[in-house]
Amino acid sequence: MNLDFSDDQKLLRDHVRRFLSEKCPPSAVRAILEGPESYDKEVYRGLAELGVLGVAIPEEYGGSGLTHLELCVVAEELGRVMAPVPVSSSIYLAAEFLLAAGSKAQKEAWLPKLANGEAIGTFAMSEGQGRTSPEKIHAKVEGGRLTGTKSPVADGDVADFVIVSARDGGGKLSLYLVNLKGEGVRRERLESIDPTRGQARLSFDRAPAELLGTKGDGWHIASQVLDRAAILMAFEQLGGADRALEMARDYALERMAFGRPIGSFQAIKHMLADMYVSATLARSNCYYGAWALVSGAAELPVAAATARVSATTAFQHCAKNNIQVHGGMGFTWAFDCHLFYRRSNALALSLGSLSTWESQLIERMSAGNAGAAA
Amino acid sequence: MNLDFSDDQKLLRDHVRRFLSEKCPPSAVRAILEGPESYDKEVYRGLAELGVLGVAIPEEYGGSGLTHLELCVVAEELGRVMAPVPVSSSIYLAAEFLLAAGSKAQKEAWLPKLANGEAIGTFAMSEGQGRTSPEKIHAKVEGGRLTGTKSPVADGDVADFVIVSARDGGGKLSLYLVNLKGEGVRRERLESIDPTRGQARLSFDRAPAELLGTKGDGWHIASQVLDRAAILMAFEQLGGADRALEMARDYALERMAFGRPIGSFQAIKHMLADMYVSATLARSNCYYGAWALVSGAAELPVAAATARVSATTAFQHCAKNNIQVHGGMGFTWAFDCHLFYRRSNALALSLGSLSTWESQLIERMSAGNAGAAA
Amino acid sequence: MDFEDTAEEAAFRSEVRAWIKANAPAHLEAELKRANFGSNGVVSEDPIAAGKAWQKKKAEAGWACLHWPKEYGGAARTPIERVIWGQEEGPYAALTGVFTIGHGMCGPTVMAWASEEHKRKLLPPLASGEHIWCQLFSEPASGSDLAGLRTRAVKADDGSGDWIVNGQKIWTSGAQHSDWGLLITRTNPDVPKHKGLTMFFLSMTSPGVEIRPIKQANGASGFNEVYFTDVRIPDAQRLGEVGQGWEVSLTTLMNERLSIGSGMSTGFPELFRFCMEAEIEGRPAVEDAAVRSRLAQIAVKQSGLKYTGMRAISALSKGETPGPENSIGKLVAGAAMQDLAIFALDLQGEAGVVWDDDSPQQGRFQAMLMRSPATRIEGGSDEILRNIIGERVLGLPGDIRVDKEVAFRDIPTSGRAKPK
Amino acid sequence: MDFEDTAEEAAFRSEVRAWIKANAPAHLEAELKRANFGSNGVVSEDPIAAGKAWQKKKAEAGWACLHWPKEYGGAARTPIERVIWGQEEGPYAALTGVFTIGHGMCGPTVMAWASEEHKRKLLPPLASGEHIWCQLFSEPASGSDLAGLRTRAVKADDGSGDWIVNGQKIWTSGAQHSDWGLLITRTNPDVPKHKGLTMFFLSMTSPGVEIRPIKQANGASGFNEVYFTDVRIPDAQRLGEVGQGWEVSLTTLMNERLSIGSGMSTGFPELFRFCMEAEIEGRPAVEDAAVRSRLAQIAVKQSGLKYTGMRAISALSKGETPGPENSIGKLVAGAAMQDLAIFALDLQGEAGVVWDDDSPQQGRFQAMLMRSPATRIEGGSDEILRNIIGERVLGLPGDIRVDKEVAFRDIPTSGRAKPK
């Protein structure tokens, strides 16, 4: 049994961590938070040059052809530093959609560019308020032209193309690839609780759209890819949870009140212990997810929902209590606590909200994978 | 504004508290827990003699004709000492059913006996597992004879009569009064998590049953009476929560560890503070319920569910943490902590479980009483 | 058990109601009702000027600082009359939020500790809204541990008897609008921490006072840092004796906790309304079992706080002192609001991340998400409040103190040094 | 990332599996799988005798105490082999639960501190199941604060060198079945509490030892009180020096925490099964949104504990020492089980109060309700575990101690006296 990353994967982690600690300090995150840019182009280019974006993309499509385990390692590191880059949209989603359902031509057209960072892709499903479900998708494609509105679309303001779920002529849900630099596309950047990750509304008015995957198979493909992306996202959340815990622990050791470090008070000590507990549970569940991701296990849907629910819970918990441990300072703009708080709450909603994943987890377990978490 | 009991009601409280502290110490509760009896006959007789059972029963039916506020006061005191007596069945339920829907003859036959403790009544609705709902009631009355099984029935093993929800000839839900000393009745005492309150299975085989209230009106009457009983029960739970908190506080002051009273450790101190918070919220919500109970306010259903949810939560919370504060000692049979723990979990289920009341609260608020808790 | 006024209370209430109806700035009502965290909501005119104008009008009619003695600009009314006034003033109360600290905390401290001459000079313009006061207590290194403050006041060496103040305060609400400040300083670092403090009041326009707004995590700026560089304060502006500052500060803080409101909001009414409108799988969210369970638990908290407030008012109505129940308000409301906001965003699905005017209720839940962490910290963190409930309400022993008998300058200031 | 054995592990596993298949008491399997809290579930024969028989069989075949040196009755196997053994032993492991404390805690302590002669005498019969050991540490007045123990050992005044012990121990599992006990005593109350302790082992049949079962809140009796009245212990049965008892006890307690299992159960599988069967409004409970949310949160805890255990096993498999992750197990599982039980009863409606064989799963949830409070206390309360995680895992400072430098007899024993 080896429910752990390999030594090579750990080397990769150290490598990525070194790169990010140099190129993506909190000041870089703040530059995106406060500035006009939607993401940190230099960090993104650097990740591409490191070969990190294409780590799980086959060599024939310009990647390095390693496994998704390496991508999990990368995701955790991106999460730790809250990297303001569109990796989740472009790699966990767009690249995975192409790998899962793209034609050879589509793969050849886009995967190499995703791997080298030349192009950014994203995925658009939600059309507004509430849980996304098939009935809520109204965007439609007629005669190869897409009409409708998708909102919010993560990184939709900077992406070069988007994979869209829409109704085909027969009203069935299918997936389409739309070039966002083409005609009939309007983008609006949206204000959000986490401005370090861009959100946009994409309006399509007879925009050229090419089918991705089999007609009518849109919901099915999306579910499968979203499960895979959820595991990668869970690693990002895990990284964030761990880092928020470390930040709180360090502050509790340094900050004095009543002549003692505040970490010597049980109220703070036990709060930190509980943060450790949830981060540890999340890590173990993420490793389970990583195993399912690469082993092609039948319980992937259960493992994905498990990792996702656990990591969402842990990151929200750790980011929230990190502020509490910091007291008033934790609520200033100058301290980094709110970066974690924003990110934790934003990631909790991307790919579907916590309650959606909770419900899916139990639905999937009752559909026959009951033994999985026993 | 006077969201408080009157001076006279406070005098009554002191009076009842004195009586119970003398006649119903923990040893009396334990005698029922460990012995063959289902309830403490001496305490019950004493309460009857004090006039406490009939406090809200009109004088014409042998009561003292005071208000339900006095009964709330009594309920809180019974809850504090976990009195092992069938007051909730006989007074909050049976007497209230008679008052709400009984004929003059029925009232005259039973209310004086309930008030003086000569007879015990109870109410039987549940027929087994799960939330009670109209569809789950199969007991039926044909030709004035009841056939079916009710379980669990609180105090069903000692009651003289029972008010039963059953289907009339037309299949509609109605209420019937059945003399348990009569023919066609079989009772079985049931083991429960709180042996200080009797539970029984009542099996009826063509037992004589007389209609109570209008035919077909059974669910409606029961809902109204259950709301009223829920407020009284909430006061019992409040009394229990308060007493469990006091017990924990006293132990935290006395018990030493590491050379200090354990109440000086924040882990314990903050646990007790949180218990105080939930008990205080419950008290305020109970007073709101008491007001609704006597003022005949339209928001009684909302107030009842509010008091019930809040008091159930508080009692379970305080009883559970009372054990935790006591450590190993709290888990011995010899300490009284488990009496509160048992009672808190038993009362949480009687009259319908917490989730049922939570759901009802929101259903009622959305049906038009939304302003009530704003 | 009733919600009725006594005859006297009813008479007073109708008098108040009539006056408010005739005099309140009705044209601002809609804006005031939209008030969000940290502002009174007025945008159509200068919100501070509008507040001053309303306070002045109240003062002229004898409705300012109802509980203060008349000689200091008050109306010598009973506590319950003050409560009734507050209920009737309703949304207009938000107008004069900028006076809350002056009327609620600084004024009572001046009243208890200043000379008669100063009281007659300082309090009437505070009551009438001419002057705004702020409270200069917290410092970057002393929040929960207020007595650990480091702002130094030393006697000027020119024999004037004046004090020269250097240091920094933080979390000062309204400093930028204030005429006067209540300032606690350390005058002797060689005695234990609580014994070397001294309280002053000073003009906020004194040379050497610099005010910088603090940008908060939610982007707003409700608080300030205040820097003191060789600020000179006449000894006559001292409140209490030299070294008695801690005792004086307790007057201020006790008054902070005495304030009785209608209970803090958990945000429940907004969430409930949202759940009536939002949908889950094509049905109103309020019909979803998970939503109901969450809503119910928040509902009973909201309701519990409301009726806890009413129990306190009931005590006042009978001329009694309210019990300690009100200490639970912020502790319950802060955490509840944070949970509620996270839940409301969850119900919005992926769109919950968006925070603009098209968001449900104009982004109110997103605003709650970003503001609620501060509620759990300001004016006593959750942890301090649990300590207070545990110790003052339940009578549990205090935390073990390692800093009480030590000279202030010997208390370690870095956690990396091993604690004793 | 895989769940596969290495080649060596696979070979070992199949050897173990074959032996167990051939030798385990298969006729007891069904009973063992019904095991509930605090018993191995065997009712068709004497459960202790059945346990001893199984241990003896294992020992004869070289499967007892796999990690112990061969000279003391063990098999000198690696930690991962021990884990694999445990996985394969499955339900039969419950049979030998009565040896858990002896093998896991007393044995290692004897191994670390006893003379070679004693080790060769005591350990082999412990390994082979001939002797049962118990641990006599906790006392009524010293639970979390173990070093506050009061059981006195004084030198006999007859010059024999023997020790005379008086006092009381509590929470002693298996005392009534035990041949030997590991006993910590206070030999000097005039020095600070940790410095006046001395450890012994003794025969549980020594004159003056009296064992009384403790009736627990749930009606069961898994623990005992053990009274000592002038019990005589030869000095040769001392472990470590006089006054070194605290250090010796740390060996025992460290071994307690080293034990690696497949993770504690939260009761999730049972709850999940119940929710598949139970109904709410005519539909399976598992389809109810509120149920799903609750189930999901417990599911990820159960799963998290399971895979945390597997991560520890992975470390062992690579010859590494597992990290501190396993310390979370009981903290998570205890509280989760209590919440779960309350929730399961709620789903049963009014019938949840009934606790008999007709209750769902033979009353398992009622049993969990009544047993789970003990889980949150025994072997380190939730609060102690949070301290351990905070201090040993996260490196936070210890609580302020007022009892470390004081002579034991001067430490206050009643909370009504004001603490320092």
mmCIF file of N, CA and C in Angstrom, chain B residues 31 60 82-83 136 199 252 304 326 362:
data_model
loop_
_atom_site.group_PDB
_atom_site.id
_atom_site.type_symbol
_atom_site.label_atom_id
_atom_site.label_comp_id
_atom_site.label_asym_id
_atom_site.label_seq_id
_atom_site.Cartn_x
_atom_site.Cartn_y
_atom_site.Cartn_z
ATOM 1 N N ALA B 31 -35.010 5.813 41.855
ATOM 2 C CA ALA B 31 -35.864 4.718 42.310
ATOM 3 C C ALA B 31 -36.747 4.225 41.160
ATOM 4 N N GLU B 60 -64.809 24.787 37.335
ATOM 5 C CA GLU B 60 -66.005 23.949 37.192
ATOM 6 C C GLU B 60 -65.669 22.475 36.956
ATOM 7 N N MET B 82 -36.405 16.517 36.779
ATOM 8 C CA MET B 82 -36.725 15.343 35.955
ATOM 9 C C MET B 82 -37.751 14.462 36.654
ATOM 10 N N ALA B 83 -38.789 15.104 37.158
ATOM 11 C CA ALA B 83 -39.801 14.397 37.938
ATOM 12 C C ALA B 83 -40.338 13.187 37.174
ATOM 13 N N LYS B 136 -49.814 7.440 8.043
ATOM 14 C CA LYS B 136 -49.252 6.324 8.784
ATOM 15 C C LYS B 136 -50.196 5.797 9.864
ATOM 16 N N GLN B 199 -42.943 3.928 28.867
ATOM 17 C CA GLN B 199 -43.391 3.861 27.473
ATOM 18 C C GLN B 199 -44.074 2.507 27.293
ATOM 19 N N ALA B 252 -17.411 22.243 37.709
ATOM 20 C CA ALA B 252 -16.224 22.931 37.162
ATOM 21 C C ALA B 252 -15.580 23.838 38.201
ATOM 22 N N ALA B 304 -44.901 28.103 19.096
ATOM 23 C CA ALA B 304 -44.748 26.755 19.661
ATOM 24 C C ALA B 304 -43.547 26.049 19.048
ATOM 25 N N HIS B 326 -17.917 16.714 33.275
ATOM 26 C CA HIS B 326 -17.665 15.809 34.392
ATOM 27 C C HIS B 326 -16.585 14.769 34.092
ATOM 28 N N ILE B 362 -40.540 26.288 9.780
ATOM 29 C CA ILE B 362 -40.325 27.041 8.549
ATOM 30 C C ILE B 362 -41.559 26.992 7.654
#
